[in-house]
mmCIF file of C-alpha atoms in Angstrom:
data_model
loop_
_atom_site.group_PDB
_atom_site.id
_atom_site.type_symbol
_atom_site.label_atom_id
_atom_site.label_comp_id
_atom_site.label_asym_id
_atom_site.label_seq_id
_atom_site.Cartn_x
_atom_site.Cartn_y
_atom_site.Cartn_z
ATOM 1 C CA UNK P 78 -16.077 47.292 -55.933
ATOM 2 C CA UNK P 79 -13.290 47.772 -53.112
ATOM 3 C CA UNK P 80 -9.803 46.704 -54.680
ATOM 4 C CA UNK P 81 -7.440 45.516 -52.105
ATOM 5 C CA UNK P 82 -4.178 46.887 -51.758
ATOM 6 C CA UNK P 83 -2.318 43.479 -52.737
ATOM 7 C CA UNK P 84 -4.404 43.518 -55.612
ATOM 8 C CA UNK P 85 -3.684 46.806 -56.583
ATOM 9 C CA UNK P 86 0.027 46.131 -56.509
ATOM 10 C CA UNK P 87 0.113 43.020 -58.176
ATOM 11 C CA UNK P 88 -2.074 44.817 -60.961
ATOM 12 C CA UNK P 89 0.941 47.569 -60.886
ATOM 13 C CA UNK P 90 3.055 44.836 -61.210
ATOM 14 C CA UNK P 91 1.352 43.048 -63.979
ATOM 15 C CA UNK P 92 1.364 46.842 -65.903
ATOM 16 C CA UNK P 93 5.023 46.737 -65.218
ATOM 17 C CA UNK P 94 5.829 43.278 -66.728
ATOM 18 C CA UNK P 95 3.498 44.576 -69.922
ATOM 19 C CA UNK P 96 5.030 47.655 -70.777
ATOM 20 C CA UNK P 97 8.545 45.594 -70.983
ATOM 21 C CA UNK P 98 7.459 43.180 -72.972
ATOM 22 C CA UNK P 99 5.776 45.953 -75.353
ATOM 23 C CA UNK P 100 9.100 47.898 -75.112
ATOM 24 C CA UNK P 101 11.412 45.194 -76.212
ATOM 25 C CA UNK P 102 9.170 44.631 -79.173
ATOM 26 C CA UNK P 103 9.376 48.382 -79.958
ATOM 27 C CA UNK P 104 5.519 48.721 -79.533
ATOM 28 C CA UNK P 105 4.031 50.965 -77.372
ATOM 29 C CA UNK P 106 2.176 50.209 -74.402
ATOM 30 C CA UNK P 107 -0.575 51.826 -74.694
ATOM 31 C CA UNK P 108 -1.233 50.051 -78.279
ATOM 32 C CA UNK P 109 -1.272 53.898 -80.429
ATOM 33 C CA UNK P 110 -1.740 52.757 -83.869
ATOM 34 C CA UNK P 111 -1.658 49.218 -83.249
ATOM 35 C CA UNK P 112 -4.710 47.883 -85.907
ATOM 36 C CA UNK P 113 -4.911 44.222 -83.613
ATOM 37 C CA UNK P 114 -3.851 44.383 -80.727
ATOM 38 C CA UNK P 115 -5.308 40.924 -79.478
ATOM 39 C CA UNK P 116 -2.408 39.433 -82.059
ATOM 40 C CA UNK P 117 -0.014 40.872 -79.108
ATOM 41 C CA UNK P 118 -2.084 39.881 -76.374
ATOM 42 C CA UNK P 119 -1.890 36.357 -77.381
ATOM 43 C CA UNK P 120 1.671 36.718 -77.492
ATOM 44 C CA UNK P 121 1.765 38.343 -74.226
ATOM 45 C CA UNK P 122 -0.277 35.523 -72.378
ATOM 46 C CA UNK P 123 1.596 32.898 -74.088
ATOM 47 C CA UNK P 124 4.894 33.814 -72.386
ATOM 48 C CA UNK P 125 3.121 34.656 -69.433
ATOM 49 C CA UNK P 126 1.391 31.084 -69.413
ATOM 50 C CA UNK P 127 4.754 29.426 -70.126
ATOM 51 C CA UNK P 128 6.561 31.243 -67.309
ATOM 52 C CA UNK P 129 8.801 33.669 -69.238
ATOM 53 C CA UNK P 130 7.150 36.688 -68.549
ATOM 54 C CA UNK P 131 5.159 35.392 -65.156
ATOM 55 C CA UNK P 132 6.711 36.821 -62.109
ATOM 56 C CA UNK P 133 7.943 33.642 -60.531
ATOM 57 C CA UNK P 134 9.005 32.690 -63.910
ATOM 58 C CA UNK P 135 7.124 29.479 -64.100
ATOM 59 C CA UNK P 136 4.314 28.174 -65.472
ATOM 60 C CA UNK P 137 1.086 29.509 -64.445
ATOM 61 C CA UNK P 138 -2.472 28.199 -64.822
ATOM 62 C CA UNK P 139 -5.354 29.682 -67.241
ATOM 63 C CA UNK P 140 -6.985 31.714 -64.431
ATOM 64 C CA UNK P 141 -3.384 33.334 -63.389
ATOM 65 C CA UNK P 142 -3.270 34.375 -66.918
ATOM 66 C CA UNK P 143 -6.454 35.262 -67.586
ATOM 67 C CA UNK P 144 -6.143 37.940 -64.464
ATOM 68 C CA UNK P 145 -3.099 39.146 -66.047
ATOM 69 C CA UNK P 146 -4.923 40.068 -69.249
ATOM 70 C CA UNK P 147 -7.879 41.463 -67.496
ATOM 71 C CA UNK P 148 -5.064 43.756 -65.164
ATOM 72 C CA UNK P 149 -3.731 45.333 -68.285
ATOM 73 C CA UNK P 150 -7.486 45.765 -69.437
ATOM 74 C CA UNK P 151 -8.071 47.617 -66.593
ATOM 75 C CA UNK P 152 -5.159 50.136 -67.004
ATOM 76 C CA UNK P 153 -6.790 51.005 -70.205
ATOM 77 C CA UNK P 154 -10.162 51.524 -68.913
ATOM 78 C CA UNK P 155 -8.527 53.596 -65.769
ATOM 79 C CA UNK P 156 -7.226 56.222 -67.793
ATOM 80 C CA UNK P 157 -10.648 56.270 -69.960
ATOM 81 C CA UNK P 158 -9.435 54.220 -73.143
ATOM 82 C CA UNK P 159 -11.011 50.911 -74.346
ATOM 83 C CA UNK P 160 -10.270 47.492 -73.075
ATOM 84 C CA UNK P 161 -8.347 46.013 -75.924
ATOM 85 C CA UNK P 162 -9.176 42.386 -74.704
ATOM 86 C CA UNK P 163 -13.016 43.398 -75.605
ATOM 87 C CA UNK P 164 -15.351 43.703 -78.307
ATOM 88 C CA UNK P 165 -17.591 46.736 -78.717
ATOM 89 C CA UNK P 166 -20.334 44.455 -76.742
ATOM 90 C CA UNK P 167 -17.952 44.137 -74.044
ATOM 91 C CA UNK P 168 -17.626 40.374 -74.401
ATOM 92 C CA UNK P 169 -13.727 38.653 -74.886
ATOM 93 C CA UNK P 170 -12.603 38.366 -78.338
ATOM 94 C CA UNK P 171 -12.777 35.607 -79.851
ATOM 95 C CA UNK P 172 -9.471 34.416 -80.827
ATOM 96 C CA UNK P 173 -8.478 35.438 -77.488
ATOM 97 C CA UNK P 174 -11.218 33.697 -75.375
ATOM 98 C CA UNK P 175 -10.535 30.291 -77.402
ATOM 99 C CA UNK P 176 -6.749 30.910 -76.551
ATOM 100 C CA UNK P 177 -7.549 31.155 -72.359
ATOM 101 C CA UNK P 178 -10.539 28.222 -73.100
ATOM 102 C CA UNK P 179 -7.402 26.215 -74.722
ATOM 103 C CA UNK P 180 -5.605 27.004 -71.497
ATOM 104 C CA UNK P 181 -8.198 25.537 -69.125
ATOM 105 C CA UNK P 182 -8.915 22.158 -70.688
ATOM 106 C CA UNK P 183 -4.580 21.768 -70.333
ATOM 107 C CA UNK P 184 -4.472 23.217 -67.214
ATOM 108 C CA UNK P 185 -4.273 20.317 -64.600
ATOM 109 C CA UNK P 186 -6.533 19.084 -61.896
ATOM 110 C CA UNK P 187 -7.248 21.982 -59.091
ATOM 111 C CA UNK P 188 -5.522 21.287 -56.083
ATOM 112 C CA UNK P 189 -8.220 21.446 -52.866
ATOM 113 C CA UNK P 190 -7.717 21.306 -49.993
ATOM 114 C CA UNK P 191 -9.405 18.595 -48.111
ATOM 115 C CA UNK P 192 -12.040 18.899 -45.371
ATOM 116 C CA UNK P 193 -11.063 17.227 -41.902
ATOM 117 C CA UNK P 194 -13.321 15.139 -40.095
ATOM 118 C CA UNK P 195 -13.991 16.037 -36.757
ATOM 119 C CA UNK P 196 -11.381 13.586 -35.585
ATOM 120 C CA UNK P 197 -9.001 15.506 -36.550
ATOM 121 C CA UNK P 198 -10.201 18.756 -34.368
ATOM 122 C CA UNK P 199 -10.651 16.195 -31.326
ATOM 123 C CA UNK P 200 -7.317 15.456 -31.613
ATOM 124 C CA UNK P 201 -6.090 18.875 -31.901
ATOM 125 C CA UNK P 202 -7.984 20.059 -29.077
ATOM 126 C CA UNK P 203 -7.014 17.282 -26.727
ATOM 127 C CA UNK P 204 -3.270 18.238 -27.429
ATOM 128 C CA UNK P 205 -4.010 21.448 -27.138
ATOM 129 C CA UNK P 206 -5.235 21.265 -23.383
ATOM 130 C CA UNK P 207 -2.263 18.896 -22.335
ATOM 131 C CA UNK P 208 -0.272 21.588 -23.700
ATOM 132 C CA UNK P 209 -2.346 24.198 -21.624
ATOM 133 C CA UNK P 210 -0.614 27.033 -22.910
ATOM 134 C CA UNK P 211 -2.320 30.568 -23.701
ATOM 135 C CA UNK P 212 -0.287 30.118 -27.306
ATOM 136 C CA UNK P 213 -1.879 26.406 -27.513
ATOM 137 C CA UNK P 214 -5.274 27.190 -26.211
ATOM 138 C CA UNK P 215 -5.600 30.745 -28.786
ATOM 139 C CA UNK P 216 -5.145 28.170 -31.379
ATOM 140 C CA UNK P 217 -7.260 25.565 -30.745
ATOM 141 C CA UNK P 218 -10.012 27.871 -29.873
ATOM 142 C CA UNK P 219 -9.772 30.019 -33.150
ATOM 143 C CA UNK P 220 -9.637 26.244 -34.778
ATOM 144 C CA UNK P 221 -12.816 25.798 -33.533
ATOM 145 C CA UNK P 222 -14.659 29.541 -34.313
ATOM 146 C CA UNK P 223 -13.233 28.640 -37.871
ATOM 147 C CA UNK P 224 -15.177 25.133 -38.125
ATOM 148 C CA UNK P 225 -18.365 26.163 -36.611
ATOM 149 C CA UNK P 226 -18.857 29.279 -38.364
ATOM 150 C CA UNK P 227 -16.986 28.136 -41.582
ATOM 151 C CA UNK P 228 -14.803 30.858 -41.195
ATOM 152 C CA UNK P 229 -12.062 32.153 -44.127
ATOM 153 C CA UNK P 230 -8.654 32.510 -42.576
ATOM 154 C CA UNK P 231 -8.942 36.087 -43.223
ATOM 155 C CA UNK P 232 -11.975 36.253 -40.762
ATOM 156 C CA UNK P 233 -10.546 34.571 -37.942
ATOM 157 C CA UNK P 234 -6.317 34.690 -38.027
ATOM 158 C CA UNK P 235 -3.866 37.841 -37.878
ATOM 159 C CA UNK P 236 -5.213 41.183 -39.484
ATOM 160 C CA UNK P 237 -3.208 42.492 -42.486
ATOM 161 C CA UNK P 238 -3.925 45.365 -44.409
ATOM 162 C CA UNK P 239 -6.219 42.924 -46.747
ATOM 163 C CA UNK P 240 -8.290 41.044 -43.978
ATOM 164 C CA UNK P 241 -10.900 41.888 -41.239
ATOM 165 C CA UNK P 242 -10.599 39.279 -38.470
ATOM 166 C CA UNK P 243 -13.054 39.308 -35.732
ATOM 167 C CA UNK P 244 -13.048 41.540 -32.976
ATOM 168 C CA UNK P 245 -13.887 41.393 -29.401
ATOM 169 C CA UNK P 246 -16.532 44.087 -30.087
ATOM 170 C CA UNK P 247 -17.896 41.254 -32.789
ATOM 171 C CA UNK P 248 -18.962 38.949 -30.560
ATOM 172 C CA UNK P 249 -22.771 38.560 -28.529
ATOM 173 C CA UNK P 250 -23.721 35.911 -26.254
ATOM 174 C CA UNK P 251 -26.493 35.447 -25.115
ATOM 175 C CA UNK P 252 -27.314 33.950 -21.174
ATOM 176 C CA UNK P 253 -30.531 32.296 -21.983
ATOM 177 C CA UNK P 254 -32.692 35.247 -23.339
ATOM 178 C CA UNK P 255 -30.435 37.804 -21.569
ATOM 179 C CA UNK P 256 -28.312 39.138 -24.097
ATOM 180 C CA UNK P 257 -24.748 40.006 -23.189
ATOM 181 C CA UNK P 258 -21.807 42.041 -25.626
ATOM 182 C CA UNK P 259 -18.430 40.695 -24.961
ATOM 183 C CA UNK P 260 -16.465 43.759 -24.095
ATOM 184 C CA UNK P 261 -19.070 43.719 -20.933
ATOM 185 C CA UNK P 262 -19.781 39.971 -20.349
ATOM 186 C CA UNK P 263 -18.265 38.866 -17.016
ATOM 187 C CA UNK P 264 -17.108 35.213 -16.039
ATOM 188 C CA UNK P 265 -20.245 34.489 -14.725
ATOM 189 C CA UNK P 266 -21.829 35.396 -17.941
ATOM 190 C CA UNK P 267 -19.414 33.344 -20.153
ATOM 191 C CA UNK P 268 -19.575 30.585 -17.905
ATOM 192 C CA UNK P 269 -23.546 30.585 -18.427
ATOM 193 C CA UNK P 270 -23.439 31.315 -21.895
ATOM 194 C CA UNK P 271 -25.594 29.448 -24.159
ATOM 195 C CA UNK P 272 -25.655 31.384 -27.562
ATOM 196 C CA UNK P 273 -22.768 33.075 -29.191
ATOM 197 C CA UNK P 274 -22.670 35.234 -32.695
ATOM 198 C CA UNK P 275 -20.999 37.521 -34.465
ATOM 199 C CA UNK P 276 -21.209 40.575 -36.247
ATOM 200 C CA UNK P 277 -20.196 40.885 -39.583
ATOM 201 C CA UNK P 278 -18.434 44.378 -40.497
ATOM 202 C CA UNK P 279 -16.136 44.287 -43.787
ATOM 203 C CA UNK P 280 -15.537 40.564 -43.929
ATOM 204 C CA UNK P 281 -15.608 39.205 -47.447
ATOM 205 C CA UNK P 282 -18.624 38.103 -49.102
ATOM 206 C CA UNK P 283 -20.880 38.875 -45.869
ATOM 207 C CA UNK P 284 -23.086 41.760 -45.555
ATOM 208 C CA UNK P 285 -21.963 44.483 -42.986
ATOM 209 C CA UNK P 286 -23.853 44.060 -39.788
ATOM 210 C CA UNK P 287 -25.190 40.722 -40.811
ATOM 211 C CA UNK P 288 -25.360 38.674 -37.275
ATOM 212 C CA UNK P 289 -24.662 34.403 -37.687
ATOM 213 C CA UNK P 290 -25.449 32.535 -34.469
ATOM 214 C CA UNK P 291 -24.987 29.305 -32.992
ATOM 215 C CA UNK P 292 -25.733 27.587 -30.047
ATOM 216 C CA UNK P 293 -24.065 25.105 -27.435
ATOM 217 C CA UNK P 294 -22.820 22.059 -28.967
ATOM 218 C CA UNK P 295 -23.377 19.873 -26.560
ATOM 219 C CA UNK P 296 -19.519 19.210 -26.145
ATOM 220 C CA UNK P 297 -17.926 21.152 -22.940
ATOM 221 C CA UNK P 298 -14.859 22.253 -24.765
ATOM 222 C CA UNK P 299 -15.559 21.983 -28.606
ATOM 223 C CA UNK P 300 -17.915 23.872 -29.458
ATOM 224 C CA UNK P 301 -18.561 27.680 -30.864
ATOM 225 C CA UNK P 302 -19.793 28.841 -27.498
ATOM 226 C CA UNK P 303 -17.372 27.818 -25.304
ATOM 227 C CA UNK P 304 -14.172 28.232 -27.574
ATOM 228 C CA UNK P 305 -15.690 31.704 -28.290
ATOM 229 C CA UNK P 306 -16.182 32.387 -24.215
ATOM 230 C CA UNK P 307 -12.372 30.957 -23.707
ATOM 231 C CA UNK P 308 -11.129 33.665 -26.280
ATOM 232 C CA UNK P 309 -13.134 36.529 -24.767
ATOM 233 C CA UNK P 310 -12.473 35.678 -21.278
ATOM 234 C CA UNK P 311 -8.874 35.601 -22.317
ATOM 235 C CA UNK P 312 -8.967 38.748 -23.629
ATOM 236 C CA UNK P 313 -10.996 40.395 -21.117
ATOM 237 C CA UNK P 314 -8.559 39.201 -18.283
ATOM 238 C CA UNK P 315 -5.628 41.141 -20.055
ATOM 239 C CA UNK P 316 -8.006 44.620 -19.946
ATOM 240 C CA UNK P 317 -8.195 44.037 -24.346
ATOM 241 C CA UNK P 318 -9.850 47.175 -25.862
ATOM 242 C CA UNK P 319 -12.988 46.028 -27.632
ATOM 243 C CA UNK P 320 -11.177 46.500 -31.032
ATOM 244 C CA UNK P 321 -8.861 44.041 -30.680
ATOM 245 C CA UNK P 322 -8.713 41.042 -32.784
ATOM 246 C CA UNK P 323 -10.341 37.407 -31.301
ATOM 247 C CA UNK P 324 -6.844 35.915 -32.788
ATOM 248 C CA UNK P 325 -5.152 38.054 -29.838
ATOM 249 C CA UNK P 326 -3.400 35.950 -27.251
ATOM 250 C CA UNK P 327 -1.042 37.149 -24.181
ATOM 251 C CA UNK P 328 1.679 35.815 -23.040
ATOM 252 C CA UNK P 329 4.608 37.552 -21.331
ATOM 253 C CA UNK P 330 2.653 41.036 -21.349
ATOM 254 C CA UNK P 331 2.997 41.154 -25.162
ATOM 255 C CA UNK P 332 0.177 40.619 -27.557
ATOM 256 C CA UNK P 333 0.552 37.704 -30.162
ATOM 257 C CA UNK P 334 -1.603 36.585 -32.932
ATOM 258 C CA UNK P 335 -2.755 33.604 -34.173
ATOM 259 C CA UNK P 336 -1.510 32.758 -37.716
ATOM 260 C CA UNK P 337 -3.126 30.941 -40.377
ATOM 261 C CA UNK P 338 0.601 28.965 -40.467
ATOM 262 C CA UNK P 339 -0.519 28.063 -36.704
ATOM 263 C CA UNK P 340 -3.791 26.594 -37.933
ATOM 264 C CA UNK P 341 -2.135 24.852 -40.837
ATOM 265 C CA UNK P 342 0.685 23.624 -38.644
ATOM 266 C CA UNK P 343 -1.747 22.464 -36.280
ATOM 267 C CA UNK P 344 -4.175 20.540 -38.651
ATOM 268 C CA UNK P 345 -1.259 18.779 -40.234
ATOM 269 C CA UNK P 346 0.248 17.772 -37.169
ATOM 270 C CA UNK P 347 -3.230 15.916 -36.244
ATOM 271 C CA UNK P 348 -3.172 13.959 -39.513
ATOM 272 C CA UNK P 349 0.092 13.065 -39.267
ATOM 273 C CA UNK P 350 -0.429 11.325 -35.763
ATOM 274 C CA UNK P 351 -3.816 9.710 -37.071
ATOM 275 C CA UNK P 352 -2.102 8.323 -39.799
ATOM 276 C CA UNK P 353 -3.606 7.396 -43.548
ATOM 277 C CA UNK P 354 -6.715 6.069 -42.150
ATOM 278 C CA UNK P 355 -8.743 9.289 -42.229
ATOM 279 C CA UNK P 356 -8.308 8.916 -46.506
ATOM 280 C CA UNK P 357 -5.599 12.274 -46.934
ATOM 281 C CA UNK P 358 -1.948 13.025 -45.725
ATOM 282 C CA UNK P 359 -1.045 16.180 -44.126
ATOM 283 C CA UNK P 360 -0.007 18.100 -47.362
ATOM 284 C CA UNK P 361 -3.607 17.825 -48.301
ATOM 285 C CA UNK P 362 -4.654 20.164 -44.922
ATOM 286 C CA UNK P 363 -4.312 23.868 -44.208
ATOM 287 C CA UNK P 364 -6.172 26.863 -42.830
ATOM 288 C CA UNK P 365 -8.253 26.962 -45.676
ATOM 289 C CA UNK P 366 -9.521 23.371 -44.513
ATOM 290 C CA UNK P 367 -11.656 24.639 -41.485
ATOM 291 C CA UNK P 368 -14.293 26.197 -43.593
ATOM 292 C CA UNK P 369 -14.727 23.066 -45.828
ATOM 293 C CA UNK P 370 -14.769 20.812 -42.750
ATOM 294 C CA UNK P 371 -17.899 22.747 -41.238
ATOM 295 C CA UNK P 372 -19.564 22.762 -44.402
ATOM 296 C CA UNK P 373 -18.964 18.865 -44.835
ATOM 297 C CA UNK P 374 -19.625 18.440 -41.462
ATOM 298 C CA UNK P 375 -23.198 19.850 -42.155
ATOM 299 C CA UNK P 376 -23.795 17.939 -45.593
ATOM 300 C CA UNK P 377 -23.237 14.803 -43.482
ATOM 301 C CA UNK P 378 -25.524 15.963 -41.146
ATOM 302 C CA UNK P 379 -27.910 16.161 -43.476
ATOM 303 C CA UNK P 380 -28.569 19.897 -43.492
ATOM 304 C CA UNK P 381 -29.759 21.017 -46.799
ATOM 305 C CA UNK P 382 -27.024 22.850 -49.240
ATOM 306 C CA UNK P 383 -28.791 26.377 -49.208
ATOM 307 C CA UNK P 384 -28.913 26.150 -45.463
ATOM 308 C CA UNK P 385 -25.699 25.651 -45.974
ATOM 309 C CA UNK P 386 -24.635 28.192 -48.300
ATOM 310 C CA UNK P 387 -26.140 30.663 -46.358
ATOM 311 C CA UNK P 388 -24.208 29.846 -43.056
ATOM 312 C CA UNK P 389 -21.041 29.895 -45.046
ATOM 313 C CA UNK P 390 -21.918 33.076 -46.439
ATOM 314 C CA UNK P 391 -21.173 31.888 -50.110
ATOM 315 C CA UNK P 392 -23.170 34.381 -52.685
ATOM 316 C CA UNK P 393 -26.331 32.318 -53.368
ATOM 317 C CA UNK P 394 -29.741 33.774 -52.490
ATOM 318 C CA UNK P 395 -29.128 36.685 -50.911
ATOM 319 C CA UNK P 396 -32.412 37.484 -49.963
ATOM 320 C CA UNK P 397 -32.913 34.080 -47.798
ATOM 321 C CA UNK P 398 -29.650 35.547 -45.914
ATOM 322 C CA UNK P 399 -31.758 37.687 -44.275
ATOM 323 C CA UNK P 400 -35.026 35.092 -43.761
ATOM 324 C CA UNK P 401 -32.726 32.292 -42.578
ATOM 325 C CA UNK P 402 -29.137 32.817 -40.952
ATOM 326 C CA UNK P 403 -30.688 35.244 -38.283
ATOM 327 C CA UNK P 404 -33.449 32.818 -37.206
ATOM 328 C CA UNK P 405 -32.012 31.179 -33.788
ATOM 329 C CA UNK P 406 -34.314 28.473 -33.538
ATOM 330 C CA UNK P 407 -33.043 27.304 -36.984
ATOM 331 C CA UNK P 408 -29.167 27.922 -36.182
ATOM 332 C CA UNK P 409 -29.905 26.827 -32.249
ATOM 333 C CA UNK P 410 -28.940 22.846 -33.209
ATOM 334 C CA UNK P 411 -26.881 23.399 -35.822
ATOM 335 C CA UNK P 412 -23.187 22.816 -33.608
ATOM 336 C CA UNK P 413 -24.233 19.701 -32.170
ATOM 337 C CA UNK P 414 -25.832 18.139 -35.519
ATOM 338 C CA UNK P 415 -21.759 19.709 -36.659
ATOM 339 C CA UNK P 416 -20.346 17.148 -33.908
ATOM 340 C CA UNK P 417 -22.274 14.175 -34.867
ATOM 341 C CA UNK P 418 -21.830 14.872 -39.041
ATOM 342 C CA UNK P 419 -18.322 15.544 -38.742
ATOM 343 C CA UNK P 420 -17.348 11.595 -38.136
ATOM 344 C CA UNK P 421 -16.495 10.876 -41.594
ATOM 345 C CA UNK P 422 -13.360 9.434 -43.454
ATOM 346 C CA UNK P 423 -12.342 10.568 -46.650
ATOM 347 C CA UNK P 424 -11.853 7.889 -49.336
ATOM 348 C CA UNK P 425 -7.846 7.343 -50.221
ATOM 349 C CA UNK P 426 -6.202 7.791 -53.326
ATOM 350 C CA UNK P 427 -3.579 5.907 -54.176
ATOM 351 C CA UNK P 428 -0.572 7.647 -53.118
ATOM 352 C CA UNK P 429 -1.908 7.183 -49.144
ATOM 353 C CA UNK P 430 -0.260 4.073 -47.866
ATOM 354 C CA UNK P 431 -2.129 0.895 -46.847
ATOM 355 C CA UNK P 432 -0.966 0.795 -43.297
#
């Protein structure tokens, strides 16, 4: 397994905040001679839980702690000594699983965020092109990769050193049965363009070189096609190398990226203007909204959950991966049928006002 470098700190971290709290109770770390050392594990992830040991010194859910535990595990095992949080069959100990099960049943609801209805990317895009700006229009058009393809923000916003957007060198469309790579295509091509995918390299969850396609949507702005074209024709116009990130925009000679606070920023300002009648206020929305909008946009359209799955590259039957996703005459219809399920409204709780 790769481990990312922000995981890899905050595991340094976690080491860090564990060898203090052993050290003020005159224990050592690394547990020599200790005949239970679960006893201090519970005590460890009960002031982590609580906030007193937790970095941000508040109160942190089961999972939070239960990663903390597992961190320190894996300092053990790193330097070839046994997981203390384990039993010689490798399962959690007891007392110590019941404590983290206690923690889950307290913890409180999960806070999603919510899918948007297509409404919501209508009205984003329409602002958008009043706005006509190459800022505006990089946004709007990386909105709309992320709904179709049910993109992570990692896959489709600003590359850190944890994240593998999409690159120009990603993308394929295809002119009819002429197929066409980006980095080549001209404006004749992309104008033509009736197929788009791309390539999967190091992307999580997705299998490197794994190829997802999707056809026109039968909209002549919002769709994957033509918001893909826009974003390679922009980037082809400013002489882009084929490495460089879709999320690239020019303005002023200087390369810019899009953010996933421009996403968010942009989502929320839609559902702000549309008001509570879509079922969710705009603190419900973010980046992370886009992938759960295309894969409710699909359930309403009636496509069947492994379909689904599969497009959204959730790990599920990885075989059919291979059978299915890669098939364009099953992913040829898919955009439009995205359109047509994606007018839905979400049900409102009762903090949404009545009017």
């Amino acid at each position: 397994a790769v481990i990312v470098s922000s995981r890899a700190t905050s595991n340094d971290n976690t080491w860090k905040i564990w060898a203090d709290f052993c050290n003020d109770l005159l224990v050592n770390p690394w547990l020599t001679g200790n005949s239970d050392p679960i006893l201090l594990l519970q005590v460890f992830a009960q002031r982590y839980r609580t906030g007193q040991l937790a970095p941000r010194d508040r109160p942190v859910k089961s999972r939070t702690v239960e990663g903390a535990l597992r961190a320190v595990g894996q300092a053990f095992t790193g330097v070839g000594a046994k997981d203390p949080r384990l039993t010689a069959r490798g399962t959690t100990e007891f007392r110590l699983g019941l404590q983290l099960r206690g923690y889950a049943k307290a913890d409180p609801p999960p806070d999603r965020v919510k899918p948007v209805p297509i409404s919501v990317v209508y009205h984003a895009a329409n602002i958008a092109r009043q706005h006509g700006t190459a800022e505006s229009l990089a946004v709007i058009h990386m909105l709309c990769i992320a709904f179709f393809f049910l993109c992570r923000p990692g896959e489709y916003t600003a590359p850190t050193a944890d994240n593998a957007p999409f690159r120009l060198k990603d993308v394929t469309f295809y002119v009819g049965n002429r197929r066409v790579l980006a980095p080549t295509a001209t404006d004749d091509d992309l104008a033509r363009a009736t197929f788009v995918t791309l390539t999967f390299t190091t992307q999580k969850n997705a299998v490197r070189g794994e190829v997802i396609g999707l056809g026109l949507s039968g909209d002549p702005f919002l769709g994957p096609v033509r918001s893909t074209a826009s974003r390679v024709q922009h980037l082809l116009h400013h002489n882009a190398p084929p490495t460089t990130p879709l999320c690239t925009y020019y303005m002023a000679n200087r390369a810019h990226y899009v953010t996933p606070g421009d996403i968010s920023e942009t989502l929320k300002s839609s559902v702000r203007s549309l008001g509570p009648t879509i079922g969710f206020s705009h603190h419900d929305v973010s980046a992370r909204s886009l992938r759960a909008a295309g894969a409710m946009a699909l359930l309403c359209a009636h496509v069947d959950s492994d379909t689904i799955r599969l497009l959204g590259r959730w790990r599920s039957d990885a075989m059919l991966r291979y059978l299915t996703v890669q098939a364009q005459p099953i992913m040829r219809d898919f955009s439009a049928r995205m359109l047509q399920g994606g007018q839905y409204t979400l049900l409102p709780n009762a903090a949404i006002p009545l009017h």
